[in-house]
Tab-separated table of C-alpha atoms in Angstrom:
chain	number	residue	atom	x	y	z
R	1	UNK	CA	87.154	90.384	82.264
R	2	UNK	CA	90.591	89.577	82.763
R	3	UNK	CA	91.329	85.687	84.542
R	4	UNK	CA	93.746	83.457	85.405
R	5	UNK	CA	93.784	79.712	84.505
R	6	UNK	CA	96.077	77.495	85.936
R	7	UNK	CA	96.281	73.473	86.513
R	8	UNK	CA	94.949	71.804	89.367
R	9	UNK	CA	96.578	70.192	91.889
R	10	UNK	CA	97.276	68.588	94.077
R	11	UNK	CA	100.667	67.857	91.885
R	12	UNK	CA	103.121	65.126	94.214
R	13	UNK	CA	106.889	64.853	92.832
R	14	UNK	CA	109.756	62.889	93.922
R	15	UNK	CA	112.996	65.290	95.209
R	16	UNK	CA	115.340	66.402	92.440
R	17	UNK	CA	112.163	66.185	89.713
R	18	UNK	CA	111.601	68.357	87.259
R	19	UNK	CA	107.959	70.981	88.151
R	20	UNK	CA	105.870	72.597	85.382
R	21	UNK	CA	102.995	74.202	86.907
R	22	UNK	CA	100.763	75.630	84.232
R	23	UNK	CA	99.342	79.022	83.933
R	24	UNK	CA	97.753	80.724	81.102
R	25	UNK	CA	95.455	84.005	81.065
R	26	UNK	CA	92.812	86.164	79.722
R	27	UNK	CA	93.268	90.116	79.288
R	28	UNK	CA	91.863	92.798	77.616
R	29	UNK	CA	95.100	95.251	78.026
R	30	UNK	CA	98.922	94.064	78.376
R	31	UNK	CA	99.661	92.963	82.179
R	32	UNK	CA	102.135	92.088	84.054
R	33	UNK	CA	102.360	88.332	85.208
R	34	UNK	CA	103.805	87.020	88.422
R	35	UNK	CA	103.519	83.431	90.426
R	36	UNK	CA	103.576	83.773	93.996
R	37	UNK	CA	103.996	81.014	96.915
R	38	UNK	CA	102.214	80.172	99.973
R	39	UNK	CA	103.418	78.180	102.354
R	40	UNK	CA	101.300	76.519	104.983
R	41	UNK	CA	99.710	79.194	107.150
R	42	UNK	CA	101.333	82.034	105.990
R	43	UNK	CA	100.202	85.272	103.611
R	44	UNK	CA	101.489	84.921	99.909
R	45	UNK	CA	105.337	85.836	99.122
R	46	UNK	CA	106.823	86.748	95.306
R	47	UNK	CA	108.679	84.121	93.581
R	48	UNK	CA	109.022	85.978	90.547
R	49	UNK	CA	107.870	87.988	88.135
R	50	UNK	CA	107.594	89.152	84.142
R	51	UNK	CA	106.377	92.239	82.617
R	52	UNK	CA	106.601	92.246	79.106
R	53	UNK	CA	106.392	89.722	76.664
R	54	UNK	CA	109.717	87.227	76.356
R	55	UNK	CA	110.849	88.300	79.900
R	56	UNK	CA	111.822	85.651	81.481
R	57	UNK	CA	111.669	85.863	85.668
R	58	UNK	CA	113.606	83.288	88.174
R	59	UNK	CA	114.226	83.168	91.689
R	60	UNK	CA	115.240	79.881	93.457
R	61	UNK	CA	115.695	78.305	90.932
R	62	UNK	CA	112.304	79.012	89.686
R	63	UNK	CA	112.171	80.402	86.330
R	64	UNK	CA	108.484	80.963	84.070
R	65	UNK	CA	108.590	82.946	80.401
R	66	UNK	CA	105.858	85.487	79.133
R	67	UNK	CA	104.600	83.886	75.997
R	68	UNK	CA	102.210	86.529	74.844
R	69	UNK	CA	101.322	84.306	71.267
R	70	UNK	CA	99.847	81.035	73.959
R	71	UNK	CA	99.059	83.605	76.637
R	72	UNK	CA	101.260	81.185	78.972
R	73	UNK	CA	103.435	81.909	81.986
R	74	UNK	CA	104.191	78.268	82.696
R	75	UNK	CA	106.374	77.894	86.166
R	76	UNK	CA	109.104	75.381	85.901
R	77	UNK	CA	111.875	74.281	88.339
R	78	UNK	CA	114.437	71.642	87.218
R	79	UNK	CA	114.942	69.852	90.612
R	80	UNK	CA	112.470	70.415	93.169
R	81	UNK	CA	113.235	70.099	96.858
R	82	UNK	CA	111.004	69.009	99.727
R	83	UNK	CA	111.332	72.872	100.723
R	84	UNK	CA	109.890	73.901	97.523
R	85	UNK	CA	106.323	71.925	99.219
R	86	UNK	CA	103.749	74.681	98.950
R	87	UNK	CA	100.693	76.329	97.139
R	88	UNK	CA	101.831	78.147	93.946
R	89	UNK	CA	99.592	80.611	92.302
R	90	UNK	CA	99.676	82.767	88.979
R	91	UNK	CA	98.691	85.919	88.591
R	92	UNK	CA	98.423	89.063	86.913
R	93	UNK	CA	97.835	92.707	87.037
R	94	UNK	CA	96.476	94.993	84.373
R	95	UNK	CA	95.729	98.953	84.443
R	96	UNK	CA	92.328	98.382	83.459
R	97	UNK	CA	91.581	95.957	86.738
R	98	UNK	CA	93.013	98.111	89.224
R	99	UNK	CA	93.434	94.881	91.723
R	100	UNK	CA	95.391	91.411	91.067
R	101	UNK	CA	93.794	88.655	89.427
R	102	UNK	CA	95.019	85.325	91.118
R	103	UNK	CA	94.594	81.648	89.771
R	104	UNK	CA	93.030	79.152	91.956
R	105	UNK	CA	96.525	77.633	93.094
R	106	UNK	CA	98.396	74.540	92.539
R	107	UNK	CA	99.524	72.687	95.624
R	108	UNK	CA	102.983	70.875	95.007
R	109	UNK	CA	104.203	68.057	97.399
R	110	UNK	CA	107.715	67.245	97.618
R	111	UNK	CA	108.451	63.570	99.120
R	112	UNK	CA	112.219	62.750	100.050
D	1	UNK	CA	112.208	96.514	108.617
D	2	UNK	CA	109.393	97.206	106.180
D	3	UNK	CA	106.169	95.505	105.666
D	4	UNK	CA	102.461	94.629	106.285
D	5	UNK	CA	101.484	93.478	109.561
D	6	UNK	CA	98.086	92.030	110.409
D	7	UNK	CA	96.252	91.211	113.827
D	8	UNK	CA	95.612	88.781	115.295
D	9	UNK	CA	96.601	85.561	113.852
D	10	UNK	CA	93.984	83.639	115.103
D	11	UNK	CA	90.550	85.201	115.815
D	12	UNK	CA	87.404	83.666	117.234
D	13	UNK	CA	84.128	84.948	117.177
D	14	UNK	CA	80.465	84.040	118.102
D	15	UNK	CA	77.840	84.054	115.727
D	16	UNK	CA	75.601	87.661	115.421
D	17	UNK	CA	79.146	89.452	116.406
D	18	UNK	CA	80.956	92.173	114.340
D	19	UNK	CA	84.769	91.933	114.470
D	20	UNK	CA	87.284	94.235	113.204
D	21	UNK	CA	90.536	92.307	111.314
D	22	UNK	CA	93.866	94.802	111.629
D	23	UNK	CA	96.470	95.460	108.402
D	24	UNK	CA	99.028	98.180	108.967
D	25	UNK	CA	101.714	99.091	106.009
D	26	UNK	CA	105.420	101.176	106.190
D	27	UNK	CA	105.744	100.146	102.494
D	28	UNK	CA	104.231	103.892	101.945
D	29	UNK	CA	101.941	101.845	99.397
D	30	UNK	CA	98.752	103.752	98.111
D	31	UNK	CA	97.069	101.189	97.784
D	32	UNK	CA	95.350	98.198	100.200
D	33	UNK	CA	93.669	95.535	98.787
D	34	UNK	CA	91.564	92.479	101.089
D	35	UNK	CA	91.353	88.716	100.080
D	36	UNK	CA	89.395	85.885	101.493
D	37	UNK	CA	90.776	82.325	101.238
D	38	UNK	CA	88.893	79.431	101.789
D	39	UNK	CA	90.247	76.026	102.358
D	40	UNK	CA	91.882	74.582	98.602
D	41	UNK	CA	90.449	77.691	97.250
D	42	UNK	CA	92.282	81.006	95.161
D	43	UNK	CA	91.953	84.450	96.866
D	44	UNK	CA	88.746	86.854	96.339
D	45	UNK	CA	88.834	90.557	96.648
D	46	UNK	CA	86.609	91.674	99.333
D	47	UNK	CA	87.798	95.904	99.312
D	48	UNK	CA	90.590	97.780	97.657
D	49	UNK	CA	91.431	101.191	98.406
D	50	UNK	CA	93.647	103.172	95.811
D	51	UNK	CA	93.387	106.126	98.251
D	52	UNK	CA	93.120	107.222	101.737
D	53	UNK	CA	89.190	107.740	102.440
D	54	UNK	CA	88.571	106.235	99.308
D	55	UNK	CA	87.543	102.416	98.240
D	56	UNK	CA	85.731	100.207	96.653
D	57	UNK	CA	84.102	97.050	96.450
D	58	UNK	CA	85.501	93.393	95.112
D	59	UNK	CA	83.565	90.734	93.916
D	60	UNK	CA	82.475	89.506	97.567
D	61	UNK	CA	82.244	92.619	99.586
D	62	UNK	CA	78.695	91.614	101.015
D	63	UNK	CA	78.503	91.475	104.790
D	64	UNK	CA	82.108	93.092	105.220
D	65	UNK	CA	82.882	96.882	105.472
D	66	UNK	CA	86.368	98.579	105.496
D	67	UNK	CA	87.849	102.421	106.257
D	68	UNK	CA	90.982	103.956	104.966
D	69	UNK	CA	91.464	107.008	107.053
D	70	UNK	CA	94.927	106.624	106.937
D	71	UNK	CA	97.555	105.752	104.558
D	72	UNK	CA	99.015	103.163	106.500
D	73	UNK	CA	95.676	101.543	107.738
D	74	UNK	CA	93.301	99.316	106.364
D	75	UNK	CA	91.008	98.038	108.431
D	76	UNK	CA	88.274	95.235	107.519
D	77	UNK	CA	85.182	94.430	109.555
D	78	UNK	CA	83.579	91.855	109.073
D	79	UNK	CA	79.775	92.171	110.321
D	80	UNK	CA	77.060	89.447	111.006
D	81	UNK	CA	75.714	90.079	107.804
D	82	UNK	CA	78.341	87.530	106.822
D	83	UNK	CA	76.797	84.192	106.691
D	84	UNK	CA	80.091	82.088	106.177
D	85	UNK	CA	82.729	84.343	107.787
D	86	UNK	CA	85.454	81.706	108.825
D	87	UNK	CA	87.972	81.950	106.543
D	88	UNK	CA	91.688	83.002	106.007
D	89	UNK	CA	91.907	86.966	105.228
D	90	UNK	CA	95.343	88.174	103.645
D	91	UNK	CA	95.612	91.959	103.727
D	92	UNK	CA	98.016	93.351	100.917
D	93	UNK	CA	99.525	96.521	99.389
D	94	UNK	CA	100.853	98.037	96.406
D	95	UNK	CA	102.328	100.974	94.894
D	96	UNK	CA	100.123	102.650	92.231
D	97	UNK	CA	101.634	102.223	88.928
D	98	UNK	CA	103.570	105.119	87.652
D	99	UNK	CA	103.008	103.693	83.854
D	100	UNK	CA	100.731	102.926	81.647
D	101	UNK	CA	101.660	99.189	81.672
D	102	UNK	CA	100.255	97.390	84.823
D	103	UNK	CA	100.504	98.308	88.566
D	104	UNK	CA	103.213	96.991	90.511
D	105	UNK	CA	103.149	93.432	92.671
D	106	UNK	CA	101.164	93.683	95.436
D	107	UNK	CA	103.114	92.433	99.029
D	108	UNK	CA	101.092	90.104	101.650
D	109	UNK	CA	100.240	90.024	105.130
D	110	UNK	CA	100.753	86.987	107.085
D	111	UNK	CA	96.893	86.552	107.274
D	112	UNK	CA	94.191	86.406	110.071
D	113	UNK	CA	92.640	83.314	110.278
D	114	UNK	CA	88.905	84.044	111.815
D	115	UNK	CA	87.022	81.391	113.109
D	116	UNK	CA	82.967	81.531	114.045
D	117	UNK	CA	81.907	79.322	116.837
C-alpha cells in the first residue's frame, strides 16, 4: 500500500540555518503530497502543498518540490527561526486510499 | 469563522469506562477522518466516514466505535475494550475529491488529549 518515509528526528539547528527535512513515498496511483506542522499541543496545520509532479509549494518561507523520478518531496527552509520549532510531517493522499497517509514526523528545534 | 472544533481538551477517565471524544465541522466537508497520536509517534487512522451514516474502519479501529448521523458530527467513543487508550486524538475533515487525481487536504482539530487513571 501506499507510505510515507521521512527522516527521523529529533533534527536541532542554530537560528538563520538552512532545514532539509526529508520525505520520500510509496504509491500505487498519482497523489497529492503535502507537509503539515504541529506545534506543541495543538492538532496539525498545512504548511504547504503540491499536486502534480514539478509543483513546487511554499508558505513561510517553506518551500518542498514534487520529484516524481526520486519519489521525493524534500521540505527545505533557508533560515530557520526559533518559531519555526515544531513537529513536521509529510504526507500524501491518493484516490485509491480514500484517507491521508502521514510520515512518522520530524521534530525540528530551533536554539537562538 | 470556519473550522473543526473538538471537546474537551483534556479528558480523564477511569479504567473499565466508555467515553465519548466530540469533533464538530462548518467546513461542509463530507468527509471525517480520526487519528491517534502517541507520544514521538505519526498519526493512525482509527474511523473515516466519506458519508453521513456511513464509515469505516482504519488500521487500529479495535476497542473504539464512531457514528456519523450528521454531516457536521463525528463522534468517537472510545470503549474499555481499549487496552492503551491514553493518547492524543486529532479529529479531521476533508472535501471529497471532485477529480480523479487525489482528494483534497484534510483540516485538523486541535485534539483531545485522553488520559486513563
Amino acid at each position: 500500500g501506499d507510505s510515507v518515509t521521512q527522516m527521523e528526528g529529533p533534527v536541532t539547528l542554530s537560528e538563520e540555518a538552512f532545514l532539509t527535512i526529508n520525505c520520500t513515498y510509496t504509491a500505487t496511483g498519482y497523489p497529492s503530497l503535502f507537509w503539515y506542522v504541529q506545534y506543541p499541543g495543538e492538532g496539525l496545520q498545512l504548511l504547504l502543498k503540491a499536486t502534480k509532479a514539478d509543483d513546487k509549494g511554499s508558505n513561510k518561507g517553506f518551500e518542498a518540490t514534487y520529484r516524481k523520478e526520486t519519489t521525493s518531496f524534500h521540505l527545505e527552509k533557508g533560515s530557520v527561526q526559533v518559531s519555526d520549532s515544531a513537529v513536521y510531517f509529510c504526507a500524501l493522499s491518493d484516490l485509491g486510499n480514500n484517507d491521508m497517509r502521514f510520515g512518522a514526523g520530524t521534530r525540528l528545534t530551533v536554539k537562538p | 469563522d470556519g473550522g473543526i472544533t473538538q471537546s474537551p481538551k483534556y479528558l480523564f477517565r477511569k479504567e473499565g469506562q466508555n467515553v465519548t471524544l466530540s469533533c464538530e465541522q462548518n467546513l461542509n466537508h463530507d468527509a471525517m477522518y480520526w487519528y491517534r497520536q502517541d507520544p514521538g509517534q505519526g498519526l493512525r487512522l482509527i474511523y473515516y466516514s466519506q458519508i453521513v451514516n456511513d464509515f469505516q474502519k482504519g488500521d487500529i479501529a479495535e476497542g473504539y466505535s464512531v457514528s456519523r448521523e450528521k454531516k457536521e458530527s463525528f463522534p468517537l467513543t472510545v470503549t474499555s475494550a481499549q487496552k492503551n487508550p491514553t493518547a492524543f486524538y486529532l479529529c479531521a475533515s476533508s472535501m471529497k475529491g471532485t477529480t480523479l487525481s487525489s482528494y483534497n487536504e484534510q483540516f485538523f482539530g486541535p485534539g483531545t488529549r485522553l488520559t486513563v487513571l
